[in-house]
């Protein structure tokens, strides 16, 4: 067979093969990924648990089902405070929680959740997304095979529930209080005893007297837990958590197996949930607070000015000490502090001055 005829036959054969195989590949199902998400929250708990559900739903819908994410509440697959380890070792591909819960593993992590008298929700988002915070956060979690992303914010929280009034710093001495992270270290410095408990254990512990006081989130969540049935003195402001960032934990090996478009979907879904959670708390907290006061007889009180001033001094000492415990914490806090200083200057003439004009005291 001459070369020209051979080439012609090969071309015809290729055309036929292409015609036969095109429908097969066109109809072939795309690769699907089945992911598990474990959380530190009770299943379907308002705000926190439902935001984890929303994140899973968004990823599933935006990927057109190419990633199917199933959510497990605390204790359904692993314990609430085992979320970090479960995602790190690949038991689950994702997790949803708060970085201060793992401070024993990653001391620097707590700066990405909440710092006493620190950044607000708006300022935290600025630092994390555009101020270098996210790069440092991911660097801190890299040894554990994890990729962290902001995935919700509660805004300024409440100061907590107490079974007695707080009139001076002495009233905190000997107090057993459920309070995590840096806030817990400040309470310890004030003479109290911080206790780390997952959300589901707070009410029975407060009701039984195992703890004397607790902070959780704010009126919307606190009423859902029925904390007003166990303590009546409700203090503000939440000096310890001025803009608490929640996190999505992503197993890096699982993430690296995704094609680029699905990786983008996962990352951008966390941004949607980060914005939506803050909107939800802003919308629901005051209605819940009015019910707590007017229907349930809760005594709403501000921390005395002198108490706040003393706690602020202790907080500065504790935060500085915690920041110097390891090189990663030192690096993270240097970035955090620099961002806070410039945010304070700008907000003094923007947010703060506006609020002072709108709501003169």
Coordinates of C-alpha atoms in Angstrom, one line a residue:
X1 CA 0.0 0.0 0.0
X2 CA 1.4 3.4 -1.0
X3 CA 2.1 5.9 1.7
X4 CA -0.7 8.3 0.6
X5 CA -3.3 5.5 0.7
X6 CA -2.0 4.4 4.2
X7 CA -2.4 7.9 5.6
X8 CA -5.9 8.2 4.1
X9 CA -7.0 4.9 5.7
X10 CA -5.5 6.0 9.0
X11 CA -7.4 9.3 8.9
X12 CA -10.7 7.5 8.1
X13 CA -10.1 5.1 11.0
X14 CA -9.4 7.9 13.4
X15 CA -12.6 9.7 12.4
X16 CA -14.7 6.6 12.9
X17 CA -13.0 5.9 16.3
X18 CA -13.6 9.5 17.3
X19 CA -17.3 9.3 16.3
X20 CA -17.7 6.1 18.3
X21 CA -15.9 7.3 21.4
X22 CA -17.3 10.9 21.6
X23 CA -20.7 9.9 23.0
X24 CA -19.0 7.6 25.5
X25 CA -16.8 10.4 26.9
X26 CA -19.6 13.0 26.6
X27 CA -21.9 11.0 28.8
X28 CA -19.2 9.8 31.2
X29 CA -20.0 10.8 34.8
X30 CA -17.5 13.3 36.3
X31 CA -15.4 12.2 39.2
X32 CA -17.3 12.5 42.5
X33 CA -15.8 13.1 45.9
X34 CA -17.5 12.2 49.1
X35 CA -16.4 14.2 52.0
X36 CA -17.2 14.1 55.7
X37 CA -17.3 17.2 57.8
X38 CA -17.0 16.9 61.6
X39 CA -17.8 19.9 63.9
X40 CA -17.4 21.0 67.5
X41 CA -21.1 22.0 67.6
X42 CA -24.2 20.0 68.4
X43 CA -26.0 18.9 65.3
X44 CA -28.1 21.7 63.7
X45 CA -27.3 24.1 66.6
X46 CA -28.5 27.6 65.5
X47 CA -25.9 29.8 64.0
X48 CA -22.8 27.6 64.6
X49 CA -24.1 24.2 63.6
X50 CA -26.4 25.6 60.8
X51 CA -23.5 27.5 59.3
X52 CA -21.5 24.2 59.1
X53 CA -24.6 22.8 57.3
X54 CA -24.7 25.7 55.0
X55 CA -21.0 25.3 54.1
X56 CA -21.6 21.7 53.2
X57 CA -24.6 22.5 51.2
X58 CA -22.9 25.3 49.3
X59 CA -20.0 23.1 48.3
X60 CA -22.3 20.3 47.2
X61 CA -24.6 22.7 45.2
X62 CA -21.8 24.9 43.7
X63 CA -20.0 21.8 42.5
X64 CA -23.2 20.3 41.0
X65 CA -22.8 17.3 43.3
X66 CA -19.2 16.6 42.3
X67 CA -18.3 17.0 46.0
X68 CA -20.9 15.7 48.4
X69 CA -20.3 16.8 51.9
X70 CA -22.0 15.1 54.9
X71 CA -22.0 16.9 58.2
X72 CA -21.5 15.2 61.5
X73 CA -22.3 17.1 64.7
X74 CA -20.2 16.8 67.9
X75 CA -20.1 13.2 69.1
X76 CA -21.7 11.7 66.0
X77 CA -18.4 10.6 64.5
X78 CA -15.8 12.1 66.9
X79 CA -16.0 14.2 70.1
X80 CA -16.4 17.9 69.8
X81 CA -12.8 18.7 70.8
X82 CA -11.4 15.9 68.6
X83 CA -12.3 17.8 65.4
X84 CA -8.8 19.1 64.7
X85 CA -7.2 15.6 65.1
X86 CA -9.9 13.9 63.0
X87 CA -9.3 16.2 60.0
X88 CA -5.6 16.1 60.4
X89 CA -5.4 12.3 60.3
X90 CA -8.0 12.1 57.5
X91 CA -10.9 10.5 59.4
X92 CA -12.8 13.4 57.9
X93 CA -11.9 15.7 55.0
X94 CA -13.3 18.8 56.7
X95 CA -14.1 20.3 60.1
X96 CA -15.8 23.3 61.5
X97 CA -14.8 24.8 64.8
X98 CA -12.8 27.5 66.5
X99 CA -9.0 27.8 66.6
X100 CA -8.7 28.4 70.4
X101 CA -9.9 24.9 71.1
X102 CA -6.6 23.5 69.8
X103 CA -4.2 25.9 71.6
X104 CA -2.5 22.9 73.2
X105 CA -1.5 21.7 69.7
X106 CA -1.1 25.1 67.9
X107 CA -0.6 27.9 70.5
X108 CA -0.5 30.5 67.7
X109 CA -3.9 29.3 66.5
X110 CA -5.8 31.1 69.3
X111 CA -4.9 34.5 67.8
X112 CA -7.0 33.6 64.7
X113 CA -10.1 33.1 66.9
X114 CA -10.3 35.8 69.5
X115 CA -8.0 38.1 71.4
X116 CA -9.2 39.9 74.6
X117 CA -9.7 43.6 73.7
X118 CA -8.5 42.7 70.2
X119 CA -9.9 43.0 66.7
X120 CA -13.6 43.2 65.9
X121 CA -15.2 41.0 63.2
X122 CA -14.7 43.6 60.5
X123 CA -11.1 44.1 61.6
X124 CA -10.4 40.3 61.8
X125 CA -11.6 39.9 58.2
X126 CA -9.4 42.7 57.1
X127 CA -6.3 41.2 58.8
X128 CA -7.0 37.6 57.7
X129 CA -8.0 38.3 54.0
X130 CA -5.8 41.3 53.1
X131 CA -3.4 41.9 56.0
X132 CA -1.3 38.8 55.9
X133 CA -3.2 36.8 58.5
X134 CA -4.3 34.0 56.3
X135 CA -0.8 33.2 55.1
X136 CA 0.4 32.9 58.7
X137 CA -2.6 30.9 59.8
X138 CA -2.0 28.4 57.0
X139 CA 1.7 28.3 57.9
X140 CA 0.9 27.4 61.5
X141 CA -1.4 24.5 60.5
X142 CA 0.8 23.2 57.7
X143 CA 2.7 20.7 59.9
X144 CA -0.7 19.0 60.7
X145 CA -1.6 18.6 57.0
X146 CA -4.4 21.1 57.4
X147 CA -5.6 24.2 55.5
X148 CA -7.6 26.6 57.6
X149 CA -10.1 29.2 56.3
X150 CA -12.3 31.7 58.1
X151 CA -15.9 30.3 58.1
X152 CA -18.0 32.5 60.2
X153 CA -17.9 35.2 62.8
X154 CA -20.1 35.9 65.8
X155 CA -19.3 39.5 66.2
X156 CA -18.8 40.9 69.8
X157 CA -20.0 38.3 72.2
X158 CA -21.6 38.7 75.7
X159 CA -19.5 38.8 78.8
X160 CA -21.1 35.7 80.3
X161 CA -23.6 34.2 82.8
X162 CA -22.9 34.3 86.5
X163 CA -24.6 33.0 89.6
X164 CA -23.6 36.2 91.5
X165 CA -22.9 39.9 90.7
X166 CA -19.5 41.0 89.7
X167 CA -18.7 44.2 91.5
X168 CA -14.9 44.0 91.7
X169 CA -12.0 41.9 90.5
X170 CA -12.1 40.1 93.8
X171 CA -15.4 38.5 92.7
X172 CA -13.6 36.6 90.0
X173 CA -11.2 35.0 92.5
X174 CA -12.0 31.3 92.9
X175 CA -14.6 31.4 90.2
X176 CA -14.9 28.3 88.0
X177 CA -15.9 29.6 84.6
X178 CA -16.2 27.9 81.3
X179 CA -14.1 30.2 79.1
X180 CA -11.6 29.1 76.4
X181 CA -8.5 30.5 74.8
X182 CA -6.8 33.7 75.8
X183 CA -9.8 34.8 77.8
X184 CA -9.4 31.8 80.0
X185 CA -5.8 32.7 80.7
X186 CA -6.8 36.2 81.7
X187 CA -9.4 34.7 84.1
X188 CA -6.7 32.6 85.6
X189 CA -4.5 35.6 86.1
X190 CA -7.4 37.3 87.9
X191 CA -7.6 34.4 90.3
X192 CA -10.3 32.4 88.7
X193 CA -10.3 28.8 87.2
X194 CA -11.0 28.5 83.5
X195 CA -12.7 25.3 82.4
X196 CA -12.8 24.2 78.8
X197 CA -16.1 22.5 77.9
X198 CA -17.8 21.8 74.5
X199 CA -21.1 23.5 74.0
X200 CA -23.2 20.5 74.8
X201 CA -21.8 20.2 78.3
X202 CA -22.2 23.8 79.4
X203 CA -25.8 23.9 80.6
X204 CA -25.7 20.7 82.8
X205 CA -22.3 21.9 84.3
X206 CA -23.7 25.3 85.1
X207 CA -27.0 23.9 86.5
X208 CA -25.3 21.3 88.7
X209 CA -22.7 23.8 90.1
X210 CA -19.7 22.1 88.5
X211 CA -19.0 25.6 87.1
X212 CA -20.0 28.9 88.7
X213 CA -20.2 30.9 85.4
X214 CA -19.9 30.5 81.7
X215 CA -19.6 32.4 78.5
X216 CA -20.9 30.9 75.3
X217 CA -21.7 33.3 72.4
X218 CA -24.5 35.8 72.7
X219 CA -28.3 36.0 73.3
X220 CA -29.3 34.1 70.1
X221 CA -27.2 31.0 71.0
X222 CA -27.3 31.4 74.8
X223 CA -31.1 31.3 74.8
X224 CA -31.1 28.2 72.6
X225 CA -29.0 26.4 75.2
X226 CA -31.3 27.6 78.0
X227 CA -28.5 29.2 80.0
X228 CA -31.0 31.6 81.5
X229 CA -32.5 28.7 83.4
X230 CA -29.2 28.1 85.3
X231 CA -27.9 31.6 85.9
X232 CA -29.6 35.0 86.0
X233 CA -26.9 37.6 85.9
X234 CA -25.9 38.3 82.3
X235 CA -22.9 40.6 81.7
X236 CA -21.6 42.6 78.8
X237 CA -19.5 43.4 76.8
X238 CA -17.6 40.3 75.8
X239 CA -14.1 41.7 76.4
X240 CA -12.6 38.3 75.8
X241 CA -14.1 37.7 72.3
X242 CA -14.7 40.9 70.4
X243 CA -15.0 39.3 67.0
X244 CA -14.7 35.6 67.2
X245 CA -13.7 33.9 63.9
X246 CA -14.8 30.4 63.3
X247 CA -12.8 28.1 61.0
X248 CA -13.1 25.5 58.3
X249 CA -10.4 22.9 58.6
X250 CA -9.6 21.2 55.3
X251 CA -7.4 18.0 55.0
X252 CA -4.6 19.0 52.6
X253 CA -4.3 15.6 51.0
X254 CA -8.0 15.5 50.2
X255 CA -7.9 19.1 48.9
X256 CA -4.9 18.4 46.7
X257 CA -6.9 15.6 45.0
X258 CA -9.5 18.0 43.8
X259 CA -9.3 19.7 40.4
X260 CA -8.7 23.4 40.4
X261 CA -12.3 24.4 39.9
X262 CA -13.4 22.3 42.9
X263 CA -10.7 23.7 45.0
X264 CA -11.9 27.2 44.1
X265 CA -15.5 26.2 45.1
X266 CA -14.4 25.0 48.5
X267 CA -12.4 28.1 49.2
X268 CA -15.1 30.5 48.0
X269 CA -17.9 28.7 49.9
X270 CA -16.1 29.4 53.2
X271 CA -16.2 33.1 52.3
X272 CA -19.9 33.1 51.8
X273 CA -20.5 31.3 55.1
X274 CA -18.1 33.7 56.8
X275 CA -20.2 36.7 55.8
X276 CA -23.6 35.0 56.3
X277 CA -22.9 34.0 59.9
X278 CA -22.1 37.5 61.0
X279 CA -25.2 38.8 59.3
X280 CA -27.3 36.2 61.1
X281 CA -26.0 37.1 64.6
X282 CA -26.4 40.8 63.9
X283 CA -30.0 40.2 62.9
X284 CA -31.1 37.8 65.7
X285 CA -29.2 38.8 68.9
X286 CA -31.2 41.8 70.0
X287 CA -34.6 40.0 69.6
X288 CA -33.3 37.1 71.7
X289 CA -31.8 39.6 74.3
X290 CA -35.2 41.3 74.7
X291 CA -36.9 37.9 75.2
X292 CA -34.3 36.9 77.8
X293 CA -34.9 40.2 79.8
X294 CA -38.6 40.7 79.3
X295 CA -39.9 37.1 79.3
X296 CA -37.3 35.2 81.3
X297 CA -36.4 37.8 83.9
X298 CA -32.7 37.8 83.2
X299 CA -30.7 40.6 84.9
X300 CA -28.7 42.4 82.2
X301 CA -25.6 44.2 83.6
X302 CA -22.5 46.0 82.3
X303 CA -19.2 45.0 83.8
X304 CA -18.2 47.8 86.2
X305 CA -15.8 50.3 84.6
X306 CA -13.1 49.5 87.2
X307 CA -13.4 45.8 86.6
X308 CA -13.0 46.3 82.8
X309 CA -10.0 48.5 83.3
X310 CA -8.2 45.9 85.5
X311 CA -9.1 43.1 83.1
X312 CA -7.7 45.1 80.2
X313 CA -4.4 45.5 82.1
X314 CA -4.2 41.8 82.8
X315 CA -5.1 41.0 79.2
X316 CA -2.2 43.0 77.9
X317 CA 0.1 41.0 80.1
X318 CA -1.3 37.6 79.3
X319 CA -1.4 38.2 75.5
X320 CA 2.2 39.5 75.4
X321 CA 3.4 36.4 77.4
X322 CA 1.4 34.0 75.2
X323 CA 2.8 35.6 72.1
X324 CA 6.4 35.0 73.3
X325 CA 5.9 31.3 74.1
X326 CA 7.1 30.1 70.6
X327 CA 8.4 31.5 67.4
X328 CA 5.1 31.0 65.4
X329 CA 3.1 32.8 68.0
X330 CA 5.6 35.6 68.1
X331 CA 5.4 36.0 64.3
X332 CA 1.6 35.8 64.3
X333 CA 1.1 38.3 67.1
X334 CA 3.5 40.8 65.5
X335 CA 1.4 40.8 62.4
X336 CA -1.8 41.0 64.5
X337 CA -0.6 43.8 66.7
X338 CA 0.6 45.9 63.7
X339 CA -2.7 45.5 62.0
X340 CA -4.6 46.4 65.2
X341 CA -2.7 49.6 65.6
X342 CA -3.6 50.9 62.2
X343 CA -7.2 49.7 62.4
X344 CA -7.6 51.6 65.7
X345 CA -6.4 54.8 64.0
X346 CA -8.7 54.5 61.1
X347 CA -11.8 53.4 63.0
X348 CA -11.3 56.3 65.5
X349 CA -12.3 58.7 62.7
X350 CA -14.6 56.3 60.8
X351 CA -16.7 53.7 62.7
X352 CA -16.1 55.0 66.2
X353 CA -16.7 58.7 65.5
X354 CA -19.8 57.8 63.5
X355 CA -21.3 55.6 66.2
X356 CA -20.6 58.4 68.8
X357 CA -22.4 60.8 66.6
X358 CA -25.3 58.5 65.9
X359 CA -25.7 57.3 69.5
X360 CA -24.4 60.1 71.8
X361 CA -24.1 59.1 75.4

